[in-house]
mmCIF file of C-alpha atoms and ligand atoms in Angstrom:
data_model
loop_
_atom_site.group_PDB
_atom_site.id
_atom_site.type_symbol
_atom_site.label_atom_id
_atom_site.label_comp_id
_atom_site.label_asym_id
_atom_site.label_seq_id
_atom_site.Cartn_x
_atom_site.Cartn_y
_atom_site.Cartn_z
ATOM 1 C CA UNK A 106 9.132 5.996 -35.645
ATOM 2 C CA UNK A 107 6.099 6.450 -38.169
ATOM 3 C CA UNK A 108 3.927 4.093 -35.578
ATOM 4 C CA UNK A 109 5.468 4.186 -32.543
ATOM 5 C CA UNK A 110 7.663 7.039 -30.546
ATOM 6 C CA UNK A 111 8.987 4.565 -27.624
ATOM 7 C CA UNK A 112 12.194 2.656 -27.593
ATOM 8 C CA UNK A 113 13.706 -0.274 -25.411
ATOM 9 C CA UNK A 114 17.152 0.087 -24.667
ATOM 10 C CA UNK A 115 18.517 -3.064 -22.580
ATOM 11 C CA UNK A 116 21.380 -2.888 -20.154
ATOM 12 C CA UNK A 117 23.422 -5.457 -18.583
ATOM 13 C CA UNK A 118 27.384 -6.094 -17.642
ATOM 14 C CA UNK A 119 30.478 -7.613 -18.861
ATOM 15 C CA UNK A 120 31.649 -9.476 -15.915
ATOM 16 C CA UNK A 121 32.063 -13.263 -13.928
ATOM 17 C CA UNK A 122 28.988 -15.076 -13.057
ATOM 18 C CA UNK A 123 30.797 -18.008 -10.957
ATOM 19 C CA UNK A 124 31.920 -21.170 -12.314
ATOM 20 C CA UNK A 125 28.543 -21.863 -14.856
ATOM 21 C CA UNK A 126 27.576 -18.262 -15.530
ATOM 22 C CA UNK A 127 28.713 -16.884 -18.707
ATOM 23 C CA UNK A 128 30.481 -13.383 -18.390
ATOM 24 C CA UNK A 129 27.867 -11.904 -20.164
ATOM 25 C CA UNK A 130 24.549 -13.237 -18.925
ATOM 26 C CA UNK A 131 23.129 -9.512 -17.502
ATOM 27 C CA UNK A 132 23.635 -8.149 -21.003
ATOM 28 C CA UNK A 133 22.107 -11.459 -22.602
ATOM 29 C CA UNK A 134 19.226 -11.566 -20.494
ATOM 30 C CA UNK A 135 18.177 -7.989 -20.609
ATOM 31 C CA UNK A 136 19.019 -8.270 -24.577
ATOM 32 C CA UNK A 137 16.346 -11.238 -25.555
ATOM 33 C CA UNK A 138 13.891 -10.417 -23.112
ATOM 34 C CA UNK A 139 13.944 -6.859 -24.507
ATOM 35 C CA UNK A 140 13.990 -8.769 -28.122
ATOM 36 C CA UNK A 141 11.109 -10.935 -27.189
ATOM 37 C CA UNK A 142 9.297 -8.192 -25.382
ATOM 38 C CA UNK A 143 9.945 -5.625 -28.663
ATOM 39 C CA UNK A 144 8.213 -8.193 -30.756
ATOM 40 C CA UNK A 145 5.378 -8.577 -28.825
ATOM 41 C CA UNK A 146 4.597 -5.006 -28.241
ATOM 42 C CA UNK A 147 5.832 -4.001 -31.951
ATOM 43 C CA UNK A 148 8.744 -1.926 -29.744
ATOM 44 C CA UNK A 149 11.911 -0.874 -31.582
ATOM 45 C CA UNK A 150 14.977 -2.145 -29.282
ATOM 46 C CA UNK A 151 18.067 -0.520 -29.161
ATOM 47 C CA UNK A 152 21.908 -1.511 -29.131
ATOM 48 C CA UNK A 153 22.764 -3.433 -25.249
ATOM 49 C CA UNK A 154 24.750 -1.619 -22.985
ATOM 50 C CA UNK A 155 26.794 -4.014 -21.817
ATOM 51 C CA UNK A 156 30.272 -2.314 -20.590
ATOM 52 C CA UNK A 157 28.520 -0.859 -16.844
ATOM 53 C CA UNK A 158 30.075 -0.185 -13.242
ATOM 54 C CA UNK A 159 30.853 -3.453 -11.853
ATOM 55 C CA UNK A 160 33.702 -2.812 -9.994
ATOM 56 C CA UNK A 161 33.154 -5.300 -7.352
ATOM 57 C CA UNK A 162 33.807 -7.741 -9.589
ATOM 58 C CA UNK A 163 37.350 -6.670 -10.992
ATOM 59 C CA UNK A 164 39.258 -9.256 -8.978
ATOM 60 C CA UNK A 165 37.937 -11.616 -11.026
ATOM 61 C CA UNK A 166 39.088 -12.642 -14.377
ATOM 62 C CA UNK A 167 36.876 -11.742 -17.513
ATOM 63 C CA UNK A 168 34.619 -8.732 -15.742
ATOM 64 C CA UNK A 169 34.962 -5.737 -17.168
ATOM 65 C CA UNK A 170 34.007 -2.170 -15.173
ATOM 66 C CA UNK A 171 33.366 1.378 -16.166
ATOM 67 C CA UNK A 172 33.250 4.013 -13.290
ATOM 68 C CA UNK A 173 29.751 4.873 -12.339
ATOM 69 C CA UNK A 174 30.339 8.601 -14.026
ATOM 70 C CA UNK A 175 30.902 6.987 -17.199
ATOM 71 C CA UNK A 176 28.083 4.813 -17.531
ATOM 72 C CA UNK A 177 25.678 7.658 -15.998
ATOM 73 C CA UNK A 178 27.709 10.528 -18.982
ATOM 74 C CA UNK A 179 27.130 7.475 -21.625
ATOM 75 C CA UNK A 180 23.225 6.908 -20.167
ATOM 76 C CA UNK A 181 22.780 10.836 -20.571
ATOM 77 C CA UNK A 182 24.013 11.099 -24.157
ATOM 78 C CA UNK A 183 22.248 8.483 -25.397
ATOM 79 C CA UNK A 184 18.931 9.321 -24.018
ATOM 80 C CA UNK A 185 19.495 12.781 -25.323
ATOM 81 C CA UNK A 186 20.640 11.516 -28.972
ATOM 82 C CA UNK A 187 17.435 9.592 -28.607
ATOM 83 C CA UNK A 188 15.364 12.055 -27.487
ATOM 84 C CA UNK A 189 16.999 14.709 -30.670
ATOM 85 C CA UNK A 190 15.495 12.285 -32.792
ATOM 86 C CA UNK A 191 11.978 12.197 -31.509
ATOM 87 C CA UNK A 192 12.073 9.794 -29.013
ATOM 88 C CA UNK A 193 9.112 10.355 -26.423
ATOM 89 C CA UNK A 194 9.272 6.923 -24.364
ATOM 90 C CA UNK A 195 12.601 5.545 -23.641
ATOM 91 C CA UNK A 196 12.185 2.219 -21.832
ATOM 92 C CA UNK A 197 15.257 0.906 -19.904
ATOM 93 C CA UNK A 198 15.178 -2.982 -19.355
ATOM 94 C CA UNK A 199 18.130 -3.476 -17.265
ATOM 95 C CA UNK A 200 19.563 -6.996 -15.956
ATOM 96 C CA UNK A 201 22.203 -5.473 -13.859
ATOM 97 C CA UNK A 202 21.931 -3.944 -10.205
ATOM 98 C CA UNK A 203 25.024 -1.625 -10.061
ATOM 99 C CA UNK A 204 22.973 0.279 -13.138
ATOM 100 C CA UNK A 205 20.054 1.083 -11.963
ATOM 101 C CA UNK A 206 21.295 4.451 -9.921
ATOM 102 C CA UNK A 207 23.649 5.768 -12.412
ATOM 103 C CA UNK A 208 20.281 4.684 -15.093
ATOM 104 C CA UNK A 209 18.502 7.234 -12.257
ATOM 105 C CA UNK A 210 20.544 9.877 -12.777
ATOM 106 C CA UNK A 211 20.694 10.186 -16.331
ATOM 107 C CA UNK A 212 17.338 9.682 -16.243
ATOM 108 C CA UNK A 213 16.218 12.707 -14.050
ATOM 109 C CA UNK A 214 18.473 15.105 -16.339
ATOM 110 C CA UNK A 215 16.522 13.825 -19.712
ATOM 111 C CA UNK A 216 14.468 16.376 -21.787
ATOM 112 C CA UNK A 217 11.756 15.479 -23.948
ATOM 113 C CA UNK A 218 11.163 12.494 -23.268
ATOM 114 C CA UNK A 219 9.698 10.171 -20.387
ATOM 115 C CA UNK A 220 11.936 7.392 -18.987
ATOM 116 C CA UNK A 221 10.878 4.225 -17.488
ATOM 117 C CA UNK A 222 13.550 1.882 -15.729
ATOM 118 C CA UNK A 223 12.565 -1.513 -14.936
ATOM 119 C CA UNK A 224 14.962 -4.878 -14.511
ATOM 120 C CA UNK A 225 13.357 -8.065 -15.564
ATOM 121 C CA UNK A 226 13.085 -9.536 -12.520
ATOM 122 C CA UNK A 227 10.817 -6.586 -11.420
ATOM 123 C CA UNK A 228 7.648 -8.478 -12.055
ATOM 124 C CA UNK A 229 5.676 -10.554 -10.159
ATOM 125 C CA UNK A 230 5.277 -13.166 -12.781
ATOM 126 C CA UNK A 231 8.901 -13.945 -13.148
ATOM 127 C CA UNK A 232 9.381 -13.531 -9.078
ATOM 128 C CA UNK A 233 6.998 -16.209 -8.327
ATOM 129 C CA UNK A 234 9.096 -18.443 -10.952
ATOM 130 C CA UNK A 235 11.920 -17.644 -9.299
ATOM 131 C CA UNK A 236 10.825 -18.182 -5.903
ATOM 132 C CA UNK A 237 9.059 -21.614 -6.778
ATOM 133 C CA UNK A 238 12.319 -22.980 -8.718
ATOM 134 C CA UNK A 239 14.853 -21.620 -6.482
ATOM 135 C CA UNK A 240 13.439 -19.958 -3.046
ATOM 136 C CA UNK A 241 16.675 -18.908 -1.050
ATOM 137 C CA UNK A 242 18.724 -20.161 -3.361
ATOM 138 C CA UNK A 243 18.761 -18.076 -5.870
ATOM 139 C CA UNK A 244 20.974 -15.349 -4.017
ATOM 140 C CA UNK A 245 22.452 -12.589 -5.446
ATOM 141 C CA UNK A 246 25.121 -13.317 -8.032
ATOM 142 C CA UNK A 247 25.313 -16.088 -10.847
ATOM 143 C CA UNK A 248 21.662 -16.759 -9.981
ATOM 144 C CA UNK A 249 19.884 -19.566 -11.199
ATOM 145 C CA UNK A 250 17.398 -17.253 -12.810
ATOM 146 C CA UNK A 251 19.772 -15.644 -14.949
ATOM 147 C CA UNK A 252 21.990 -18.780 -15.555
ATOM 148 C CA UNK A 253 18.787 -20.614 -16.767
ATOM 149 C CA UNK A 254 17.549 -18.161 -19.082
ATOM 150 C CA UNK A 255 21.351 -17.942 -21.122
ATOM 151 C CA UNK A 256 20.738 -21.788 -21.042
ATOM 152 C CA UNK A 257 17.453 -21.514 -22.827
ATOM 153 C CA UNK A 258 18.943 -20.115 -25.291
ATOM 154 C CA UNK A 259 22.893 -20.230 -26.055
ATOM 155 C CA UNK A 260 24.478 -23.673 -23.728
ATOM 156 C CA UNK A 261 24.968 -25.174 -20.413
ATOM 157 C CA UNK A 262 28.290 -24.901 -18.943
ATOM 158 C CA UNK A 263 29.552 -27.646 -17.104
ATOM 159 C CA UNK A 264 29.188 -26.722 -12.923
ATOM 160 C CA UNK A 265 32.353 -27.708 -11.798
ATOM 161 C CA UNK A 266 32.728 -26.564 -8.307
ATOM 162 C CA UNK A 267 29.256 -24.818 -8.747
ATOM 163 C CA UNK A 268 27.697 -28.369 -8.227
ATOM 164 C CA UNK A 269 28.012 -27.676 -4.779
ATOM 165 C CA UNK A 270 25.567 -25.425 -2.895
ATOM 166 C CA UNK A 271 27.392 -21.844 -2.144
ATOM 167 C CA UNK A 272 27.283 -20.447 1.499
ATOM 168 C CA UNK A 273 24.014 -19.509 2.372
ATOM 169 C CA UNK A 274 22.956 -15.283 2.583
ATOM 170 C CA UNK A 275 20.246 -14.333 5.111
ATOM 171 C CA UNK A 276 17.332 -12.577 3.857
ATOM 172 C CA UNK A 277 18.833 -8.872 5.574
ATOM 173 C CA UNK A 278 22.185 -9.242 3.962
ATOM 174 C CA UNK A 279 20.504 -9.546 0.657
ATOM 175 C CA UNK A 280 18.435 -6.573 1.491
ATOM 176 C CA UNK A 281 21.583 -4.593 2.583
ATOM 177 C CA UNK A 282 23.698 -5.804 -0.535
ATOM 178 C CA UNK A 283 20.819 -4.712 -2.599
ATOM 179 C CA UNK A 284 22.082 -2.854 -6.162
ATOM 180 C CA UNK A 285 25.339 -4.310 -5.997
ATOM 181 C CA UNK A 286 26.334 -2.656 -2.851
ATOM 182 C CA UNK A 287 29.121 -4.914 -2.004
ATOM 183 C CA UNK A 288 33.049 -4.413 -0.636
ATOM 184 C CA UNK A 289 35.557 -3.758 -2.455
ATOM 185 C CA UNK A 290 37.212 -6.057 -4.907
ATOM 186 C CA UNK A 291 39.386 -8.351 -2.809
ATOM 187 C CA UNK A 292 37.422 -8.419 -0.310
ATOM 188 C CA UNK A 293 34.265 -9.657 -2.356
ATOM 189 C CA UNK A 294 37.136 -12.277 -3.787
ATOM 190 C CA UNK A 295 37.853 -13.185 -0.600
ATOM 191 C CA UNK A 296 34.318 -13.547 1.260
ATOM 192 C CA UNK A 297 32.573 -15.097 -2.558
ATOM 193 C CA UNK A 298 36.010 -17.204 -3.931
ATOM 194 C CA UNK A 299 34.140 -18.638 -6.241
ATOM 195 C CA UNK A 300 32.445 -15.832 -7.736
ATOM 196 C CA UNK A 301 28.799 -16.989 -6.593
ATOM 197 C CA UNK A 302 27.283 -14.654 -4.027
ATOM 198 C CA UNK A 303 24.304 -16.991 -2.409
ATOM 199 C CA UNK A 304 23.228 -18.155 -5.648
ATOM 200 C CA UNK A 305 22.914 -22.010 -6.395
ATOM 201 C CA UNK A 306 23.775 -21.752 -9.929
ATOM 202 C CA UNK A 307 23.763 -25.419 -10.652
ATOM 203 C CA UNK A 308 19.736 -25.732 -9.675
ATOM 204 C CA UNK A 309 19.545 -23.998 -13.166
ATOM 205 C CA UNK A 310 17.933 -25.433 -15.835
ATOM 206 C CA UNK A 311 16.916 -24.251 -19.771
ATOM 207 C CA UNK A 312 13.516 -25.704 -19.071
ATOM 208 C CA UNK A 313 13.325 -23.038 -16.280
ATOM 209 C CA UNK A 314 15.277 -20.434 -18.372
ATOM 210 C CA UNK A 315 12.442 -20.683 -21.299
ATOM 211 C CA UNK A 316 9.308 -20.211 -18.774
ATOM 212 C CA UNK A 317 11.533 -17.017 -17.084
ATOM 213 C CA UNK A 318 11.998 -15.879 -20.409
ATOM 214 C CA UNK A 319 8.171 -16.214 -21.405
ATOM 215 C CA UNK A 320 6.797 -14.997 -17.960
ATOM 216 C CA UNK A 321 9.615 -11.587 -18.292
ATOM 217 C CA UNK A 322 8.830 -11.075 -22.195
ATOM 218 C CA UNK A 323 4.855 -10.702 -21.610
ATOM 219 C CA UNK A 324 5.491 -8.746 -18.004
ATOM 220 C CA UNK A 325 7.635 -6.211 -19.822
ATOM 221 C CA UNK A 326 5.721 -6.030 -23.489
ATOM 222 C CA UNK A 327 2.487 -5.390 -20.894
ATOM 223 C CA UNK A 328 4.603 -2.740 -18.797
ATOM 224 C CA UNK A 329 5.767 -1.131 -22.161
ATOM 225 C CA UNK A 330 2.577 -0.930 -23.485
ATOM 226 C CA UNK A 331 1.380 0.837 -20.366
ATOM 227 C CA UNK A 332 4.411 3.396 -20.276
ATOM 228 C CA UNK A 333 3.415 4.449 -23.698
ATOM 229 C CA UNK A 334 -0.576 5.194 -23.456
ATOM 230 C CA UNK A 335 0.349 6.960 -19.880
ATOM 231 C CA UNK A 336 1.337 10.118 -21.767
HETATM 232 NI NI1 LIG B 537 24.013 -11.119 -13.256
#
């Protein structure tokens, strides 16, 4: 805090990512991008959130959810614990959709200090990775994107019955679905059996996973920088 007053605080989920995502991967791919990002911009980086709302999820083995009130009560205490301490820029890098409204929330009640939210596939660096590796494909859940960059880094799972292509999602029900806005938990079960929702995991590959990771670290050290000289 003797150089620098900001902070990047990474949030992701605990839950299933289909047959080849790890349970984990939001929380791992906010954490080292916000790692990678932090070193490059000379940014402390906080704890992960990883236990978030992801109730749509639940009838799946392995996720686990917090209500939305929770995770927006936990959001508000810890910006204002950071913000005691002297905290002026508090820089959420999230990896999760369902967090990004409670993230809001907490956000707008904050004193003394200026929030930014962004997820790492905000930028247009990574999205035009993502687009040229996986186009439609990459859906909306267990995405190659994310299932590529935990491969860069940690292993590659087997893809089992993820080998296969998943049903294809038109371009509106993304848009509607947007944020994690899906049914409830059976019924996501029973409309996305295998967990995938779109998303080709199995075009993934740690090649990929290192260039998403490279493109996202220098998007988000750039953004950082810029969200602490705006004032
Ligand atoms: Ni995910």
């Amino acid at each position: 805090m003797k150089t620098s007053s900001g902070i990047i605080v990474p949030t992701g989920s605990t839950e299933q990512h289909g047959p080849m995502g790890l349970i984990g991967t939001d929380a791992i791919c906010a954490e080292m991008i916000a790692e990678e990002a932090g070193n490059i911009a000379g940014a402390l980086v906080a704890p992960t959130l990883a236990y978030t709302p992801a109730a749509f999820n639940m009838s799946f083995p392995g996720t686990i959810s917090i209500s939305e009130d929770l995770f927006e009560a936990l959001a508000t205490e810890i910006l204002a614990g950071l913000a005691s301490h002297g905290f002026k820029h508090i820089y959420f890098l999230n990896g999760h959709g369902a967090n990004l409204a409670p993230l809001k929330r907490a956000a707008s009640r904050c004193e003394g200090a200026q929030i930014r939210i962004r997820s790492w596939w905000d930028f247009e660096t990574v999205n035009l990775l993502r687009e040229t590796y996986y186009g439609d494909w990459e859906g909306m859940h267990g995405t190659p994107s994310e299932v590529a960059i935990t491969q860069a880094r940690l292993r590659v799972l087997p893809p089992g019955i993820a080998a296969d292509p998943p049903e294809k999602l038109s371009r509106d029900y993304i848009k509607q679905h947007s944020g994690d806005r899906h049914g409830p938990p059976d019924e996501h079960r029973e409309r996305f059996p295998d967990g995938r929702v779109g998303s080709h995991s199995a075009l993934a590959t740690p090649e990929h996973g290192q260039a998403l990771i490279k493109a996202a670290e220098a998007a988000v050290a750039e953004d950082y920088a810029n969200f602490l000289t705006a004032g």
